[in-house]
Amino acid sequence: MNSSVSTPPIDFRIYGSLGLDHFALVLCVLVFYISGLCVNVILVVVVCVESRLHRPMYVLLVNLSLSGVMGSSSVCPIIIKHLMTGSQETSLTGCLTQVFFTNVYAGCMFCILALMAYDRYVSICKPLLYHSIMTPAKVKLMLTLVYFTLSCSSAVQVYLTSTIPLCEHTVDKLICDSLVISKLSCKRTTLISVFGLCCAFCVIVFPCCLVLLSYLHIFKVTLSTSQEGQRRALQTCTPHLLTFVNFSVASFFGVISNRLTYEVPKAVNILICMNFFAIPPLLHPIIYGIKMQEIRQSINKMIKDKILQLRVCQDLPQTVKNV
């Protein structure tokens, strides 16, 4: 097994070719990252504080937000560090650590989106059985299985990747991923390729099929309902559909760029990286905050309560003085 002591660091030469553009990129990444952290923290706090939001859909939404924070936190601070320090190198151990978390992030996003689609399917197509199917215990079990399975599969993939000898140590990417490291190897390994394809099928293809099947049943059921029922179903499913499409498109372009044999322009590399790791964690809570009435109402209620508390605190000294 390679170690960071005996193996030269991975050189990300794209950082050295940015020139003056790296100041704009630092600002861009920092704004997206901090904004994403803030909106996700707000969403998680709102769901945790409001007891009426302690339902399966919102529990899954909190986990989607936490997965987004994990993904952006595994990439954005490192990009900012490279840009601010001028360093282009990362140890192999650091690179493999990033591979682990980015793999878990991608898998969690697809799997949780699939669970959310299933939740909408049960809610709309089997409303009388919803509370017996989507119980808190079952939701916790499904989430535990998702995290455990993805952590194990990612750990195995990282271990297999760490065993291959590297003949090159220079890449044209902003971040590490298993395919990038595999391309640096002295020889192609069938085991790693097959395992990677199996993981991709389990955490991307299968969840996407589950989402599509869920919405196929939802559309079939809603077509036979009243216009009011169709409107409510559309209002319920729109945030999830937008989130799923956004992340799927970002993933598609990320996979395509990794598979290309010729050199991808650095601007495209940066855009694809931001579109996968920085934009979804920022965009998804905003979509749900705008589209879901209960979240909007809860946020407004918390803001009004906070304003009222501040007014009471400001008026209290004057009241005591008058007494």
mmCIF file of N, CA and C in Angstrom, residues 211-273:
data_model
loop_
_atom_site.group_PDB
_atom_site.id
_atom_site.type_symbol
_atom_site.label_atom_id
_atom_site.label_comp_id
_atom_site.label_asym_id
_atom_site.label_seq_id
_atom_site.Cartn_x
_atom_site.Cartn_y
_atom_site.Cartn_z
ATOM 1 N N VAL A 211 -36.684 6.958 -8.126
ATOM 2 C CA VAL A 211 -37.325 8.275 -8.233
ATOM 3 C C VAL A 211 -38.273 8.317 -9.427
ATOM 4 N N LEU A 212 -37.820 7.836 -10.567
ATOM 5 C CA LEU A 212 -38.642 7.851 -11.779
ATOM 6 C C LEU A 212 -39.879 6.978 -11.622
ATOM 7 N N LEU A 213 -39.744 5.805 -11.016
ATOM 8 C CA LEU A 213 -40.891 4.925 -10.798
ATOM 9 C C LEU A 213 -41.890 5.554 -9.823
ATOM 10 N N SER A 214 -41.354 6.202 -8.795
ATOM 11 C CA SER A 214 -42.238 6.857 -7.814
ATOM 12 C C SER A 214 -43.078 7.940 -8.476
ATOM 13 N N TYR A 215 -42.440 8.755 -9.301
ATOM 14 C CA TYR A 215 -43.180 9.839 -9.951
ATOM 15 C C TYR A 215 -44.087 9.332 -11.060
ATOM 16 N N LEU A 216 -43.750 8.208 -11.664
ATOM 17 C CA LEU A 216 -44.649 7.609 -12.647
ATOM 18 C C LEU A 216 -45.961 7.211 -11.989
ATOM 19 N N HIS A 217 -45.877 6.590 -10.811
ATOM 20 C CA HIS A 217 -47.087 6.219 -10.065
ATOM 21 C C HIS A 217 -47.829 7.454 -9.564
ATOM 22 N N ILE A 218 -47.079 8.454 -9.108
ATOM 23 C CA ILE A 218 -47.712 9.684 -8.619
ATOM 24 C C ILE A 218 -48.509 10.361 -9.728
ATOM 25 N N PHE A 219 -47.921 10.470 -10.919
ATOM 26 C CA PHE A 219 -48.618 11.118 -12.033
ATOM 27 C C PHE A 219 -49.846 10.326 -12.468
ATOM 28 N N LYS A 220 -49.748 8.990 -12.423
ATOM 29 C CA LYS A 220 -50.899 8.164 -12.787
ATOM 30 C C LYS A 220 -52.050 8.376 -11.812
ATOM 31 N N VAL A 221 -51.725 8.497 -10.528
ATOM 32 C CA VAL A 221 -52.765 8.690 -9.517
ATOM 33 C C VAL A 221 -53.365 10.092 -9.598
ATOM 34 N N THR A 222 -52.518 11.103 -9.758
ATOM 35 C CA THR A 222 -53.013 12.487 -9.760
ATOM 36 C C THR A 222 -53.840 12.818 -11.000
ATOM 37 N N LEU A 223 -53.608 12.112 -12.089
ATOM 38 C CA LEU A 223 -54.400 12.360 -13.302
ATOM 39 C C LEU A 223 -55.876 11.999 -13.108
ATOM 40 N N SER A 224 -56.126 11.101 -12.175
ATOM 41 C CA SER A 224 -57.512 10.680 -11.931
ATOM 42 C C SER A 224 -58.170 11.445 -10.789
ATOM 43 N N THR A 225 -57.474 12.444 -10.244
ATOM 44 C CA THR A 225 -58.036 13.231 -9.140
ATOM 45 C C THR A 225 -58.549 14.570 -9.650
ATOM 46 N N SER A 226 -59.083 15.352 -8.734
ATOM 47 C CA SER A 226 -59.603 16.672 -9.086
ATOM 48 C C SER A 226 -58.469 17.643 -9.360
ATOM 49 N N GLN A 227 -58.816 18.805 -9.896
ATOM 50 C CA GLN A 227 -57.799 19.822 -10.169
ATOM 51 C C GLN A 227 -57.130 20.302 -8.886
ATOM 52 N N GLU A 228 -57.914 20.359 -7.798
ATOM 53 C CA GLU A 228 -57.347 20.762 -6.515
ATOM 54 C C GLU A 228 -56.333 19.735 -6.029
ATOM 55 N N GLY A 229 -56.666 18.452 -6.214
ATOM 56 C CA GLY A 229 -55.737 17.391 -5.830
ATOM 57 C C GLY A 229 -54.461 17.430 -6.660
ATOM 58 N N GLN A 230 -54.608 17.704 -7.959
ATOM 59 C CA GLN A 230 -53.440 17.814 -8.827
ATOM 60 C C GLN A 230 -52.563 19.002 -8.429
ATOM 61 N N ARG A 231 -53.226 20.104 -8.059
ATOM 62 C CA ARG A 231 -52.470 21.296 -7.653
ATOM 63 C C ARG A 231 -51.686 21.029 -6.378
ATOM 64 N N ARG A 232 -52.316 20.357 -5.420
ATOM 65 C CA ARG A 232 -51.633 20.058 -4.158
ATOM 66 C C ARG A 232 -50.474 19.075 -4.370
ATOM 67 N N ALA A 233 -50.681 18.088 -5.236
ATOM 68 C CA ALA A 233 -49.621 17.127 -5.522
ATOM 69 C C ALA A 233 -48.433 17.815 -6.197
ATOM 70 N N LEU A 234 -48.744 18.712 -7.136
ATOM 71 C CA LEU A 234 -47.679 19.437 -7.827
ATOM 72 C C LEU A 234 -46.923 20.340 -6.860
ATOM 73 N N GLN A 235 -47.649 20.992 -5.978
ATOM 74 C CA GLN A 235 -47.023 21.873 -4.994
ATOM 75 C C GLN A 235 -46.120 21.079 -4.049
ATOM 76 N N THR A 236 -46.532 19.862 -3.703
ATOM 77 C CA THR A 236 -45.756 19.019 -2.796
ATOM 78 C C THR A 236 -44.498 18.468 -3.459
ATOM 79 N N CYS A 237 -44.619 18.111 -4.744
ATOM 80 C CA CYS A 237 -43.523 17.419 -5.432
ATOM 81 C C CYS A 237 -42.538 18.361 -6.126
ATOM 82 N N THR A 238 -42.955 19.591 -6.399
ATOM 83 C CA THR A 238 -42.102 20.510 -7.162
ATOM 84 C C THR A 238 -40.725 20.730 -6.530
ATOM 85 N N PRO A 239 -40.616 21.016 -5.211
ATOM 86 C CA PRO A 239 -39.278 21.225 -4.636
ATOM 87 C C PRO A 239 -38.365 20.013 -4.829
ATOM 88 N N HIS A 240 -38.931 18.832 -4.618
ATOM 89 C CA HIS A 240 -38.122 17.621 -4.768
ATOM 90 C C HIS A 240 -37.701 17.413 -6.221
ATOM 91 N N LEU A 241 -38.596 17.626 -7.148
ATOM 92 C CA LEU A 241 -38.275 17.461 -8.567
ATOM 93 C C LEU A 241 -37.171 18.424 -8.997
ATOM 94 N N LEU A 242 -37.290 19.680 -8.579
ATOM 95 C CA LEU A 242 -36.276 20.679 -8.922
ATOM 96 C C LEU A 242 -34.913 20.293 -8.343
ATOM 97 N N THR A 243 -34.922 19.828 -7.091
ATOM 98 C CA THR A 243 -33.679 19.427 -6.439
ATOM 99 C C THR A 243 -33.056 18.225 -7.142
ATOM 100 N N PHE A 244 -33.900 17.252 -7.459
ATOM 101 C CA PHE A 244 -33.408 16.032 -8.114
ATOM 102 C C PHE A 244 -32.839 16.339 -9.498
ATOM 103 N N VAL A 245 -33.555 17.135 -10.280
ATOM 104 C CA VAL A 245 -33.085 17.476 -11.625
ATOM 105 C C VAL A 245 -31.786 18.264 -11.552
ATOM 106 N N ASN A 246 -31.723 19.232 -10.639
ATOM 107 C CA ASN A 246 -30.512 20.046 -10.492
ATOM 108 C C ASN A 246 -29.295 19.194 -10.174
ATOM 109 N N PHE A 247 -29.427 18.298 -9.200
ATOM 110 C CA PHE A 247 -28.278 17.488 -8.799
ATOM 111 C C PHE A 247 -27.940 16.447 -9.860
ATOM 112 N N SER A 248 -28.944 15.897 -10.524
ATOM 113 C CA SER A 248 -28.702 14.902 -11.575
ATOM 114 C C SER A 248 -27.949 15.523 -12.748
ATOM 115 N N VAL A 249 -28.339 16.727 -13.143
ATOM 116 C CA VAL A 249 -27.647 17.408 -14.244
ATOM 117 C C VAL A 249 -26.195 17.711 -13.857
ATOM 118 N N ALA A 250 -26.005 18.188 -12.624
ATOM 119 C CA ALA A 250 -24.645 18.478 -12.160
ATOM 120 C C ALA A 250 -23.796 17.210 -12.152
ATOM 121 N N SER A 251 -24.373 16.098 -11.715
ATOM 122 C CA SER A 251 -23.655 14.822 -11.677
ATOM 123 C C SER A 251 -23.335 14.337 -13.082
ATOM 124 N N PHE A 252 -24.294 14.496 -13.990
ATOM 125 C CA PHE A 252 -24.097 14.052 -15.374
ATOM 126 C C PHE A 252 -22.890 14.743 -16.005
ATOM 127 N N PHE A 253 -22.820 16.057 -15.867
ATOM 128 C CA PHE A 253 -21.703 16.790 -16.461
ATOM 129 C C PHE A 253 -20.386 16.461 -15.755
ATOM 130 N N GLY A 254 -20.465 16.187 -14.435
ATOM 131 C CA GLY A 254 -19.263 15.789 -13.718
ATOM 132 C C GLY A 254 -18.714 14.458 -14.210
ATOM 133 N N VAL A 255 -19.595 13.491 -14.427
ATOM 134 C CA VAL A 255 -19.178 12.181 -14.924
ATOM 135 C C VAL A 255 -18.616 12.299 -16.336
ATOM 136 N N ILE A 256 -19.292 13.067 -17.191
ATOM 137 C CA ILE A 256 -18.840 13.229 -18.579
ATOM 138 C C ILE A 256 -17.451 13.864 -18.625
ATOM 139 N N SER A 257 -17.228 14.896 -17.814
ATOM 140 C CA SER A 257 -15.924 15.571 -17.830
ATOM 141 C C SER A 257 -14.809 14.650 -17.362
ATOM 142 N N ASN A 258 -15.117 13.753 -16.399
ATOM 143 C CA ASN A 258 -14.110 12.807 -15.917
ATOM 144 C C ASN A 258 -13.770 11.748 -16.950
ATOM 145 N N ARG A 259 -14.742 11.424 -17.801
ATOM 146 C CA ARG A 259 -14.547 10.350 -18.782
ATOM 147 C C ARG A 259 -13.886 10.839 -20.073
ATOM 148 N N LEU A 260 -13.853 12.144 -20.281
ATOM 149 C CA LEU A 260 -13.263 12.665 -21.510
ATOM 150 C C LEU A 260 -11.764 12.385 -21.550
ATOM 151 N N THR A 261 -11.291 11.985 -22.715
ATOM 152 C CA THR A 261 -9.865 11.655 -22.857
ATOM 153 C C THR A 261 -9.019 12.885 -23.148
ATOM 154 N N TYR A 262 -9.611 13.918 -23.731
ATOM 155 C CA TYR A 262 -8.835 15.120 -24.019
ATOM 156 C C TYR A 262 -8.959 16.125 -22.875
ATOM 157 N N GLU A 263 -8.075 17.116 -22.874
ATOM 158 C CA GLU A 263 -7.999 18.088 -21.784
ATOM 159 C C GLU A 263 -9.198 19.030 -21.806
ATOM 160 N N VAL A 264 -9.862 19.146 -20.663
ATOM 161 C CA VAL A 264 -11.022 20.025 -20.527
ATOM 162 C C VAL A 264 -10.540 21.421 -20.156
ATOM 163 N N PRO A 265 -11.064 22.493 -20.767
ATOM 164 C CA PRO A 265 -10.668 23.859 -20.412
ATOM 165 C C PRO A 265 -10.842 24.119 -18.919
ATOM 166 N N LYS A 266 -9.928 24.897 -18.360
ATOM 167 C CA LYS A 266 -9.955 25.117 -16.914
ATOM 168 C C LYS A 266 -11.240 25.796 -16.458
ATOM 169 N N ALA A 267 -11.810 26.682 -17.277
ATOM 170 C CA ALA A 267 -13.067 27.343 -16.917
ATOM 171 C C ALA A 267 -14.189 26.319 -16.782
ATOM 172 N N VAL A 268 -14.207 25.332 -17.669
ATOM 173 C CA VAL A 268 -15.219 24.270 -17.612
ATOM 174 C C VAL A 268 -14.995 23.408 -16.377
ATOM 175 N N ASN A 269 -13.722 23.096 -16.078
ATOM 176 C CA ASN A 269 -13.394 22.327 -14.869
ATOM 177 C C ASN A 269 -13.917 23.014 -13.615
ATOM 178 N N ILE A 270 -13.675 24.302 -13.527
ATOM 179 C CA ILE A 270 -14.106 25.076 -12.360
ATOM 180 C C ILE A 270 -15.627 25.104 -12.264
ATOM 181 N N LEU A 271 -16.286 25.346 -13.396
ATOM 182 C CA LEU A 271 -17.745 25.420 -13.409
ATOM 183 C C LEU A 271 -18.373 24.093 -12.995
ATOM 184 N N ILE A 272 -17.843 22.990 -13.502
ATOM 185 C CA ILE A 272 -18.392 21.675 -13.170
ATOM 186 C C ILE A 272 -18.201 21.367 -11.687
ATOM 187 N N CYS A 273 -17.022 21.700 -11.161
ATOM 188 C CA CYS A 273 -16.752 21.466 -9.739
ATOM 189 C C CYS A 273 -17.693 22.280 -8.854
#
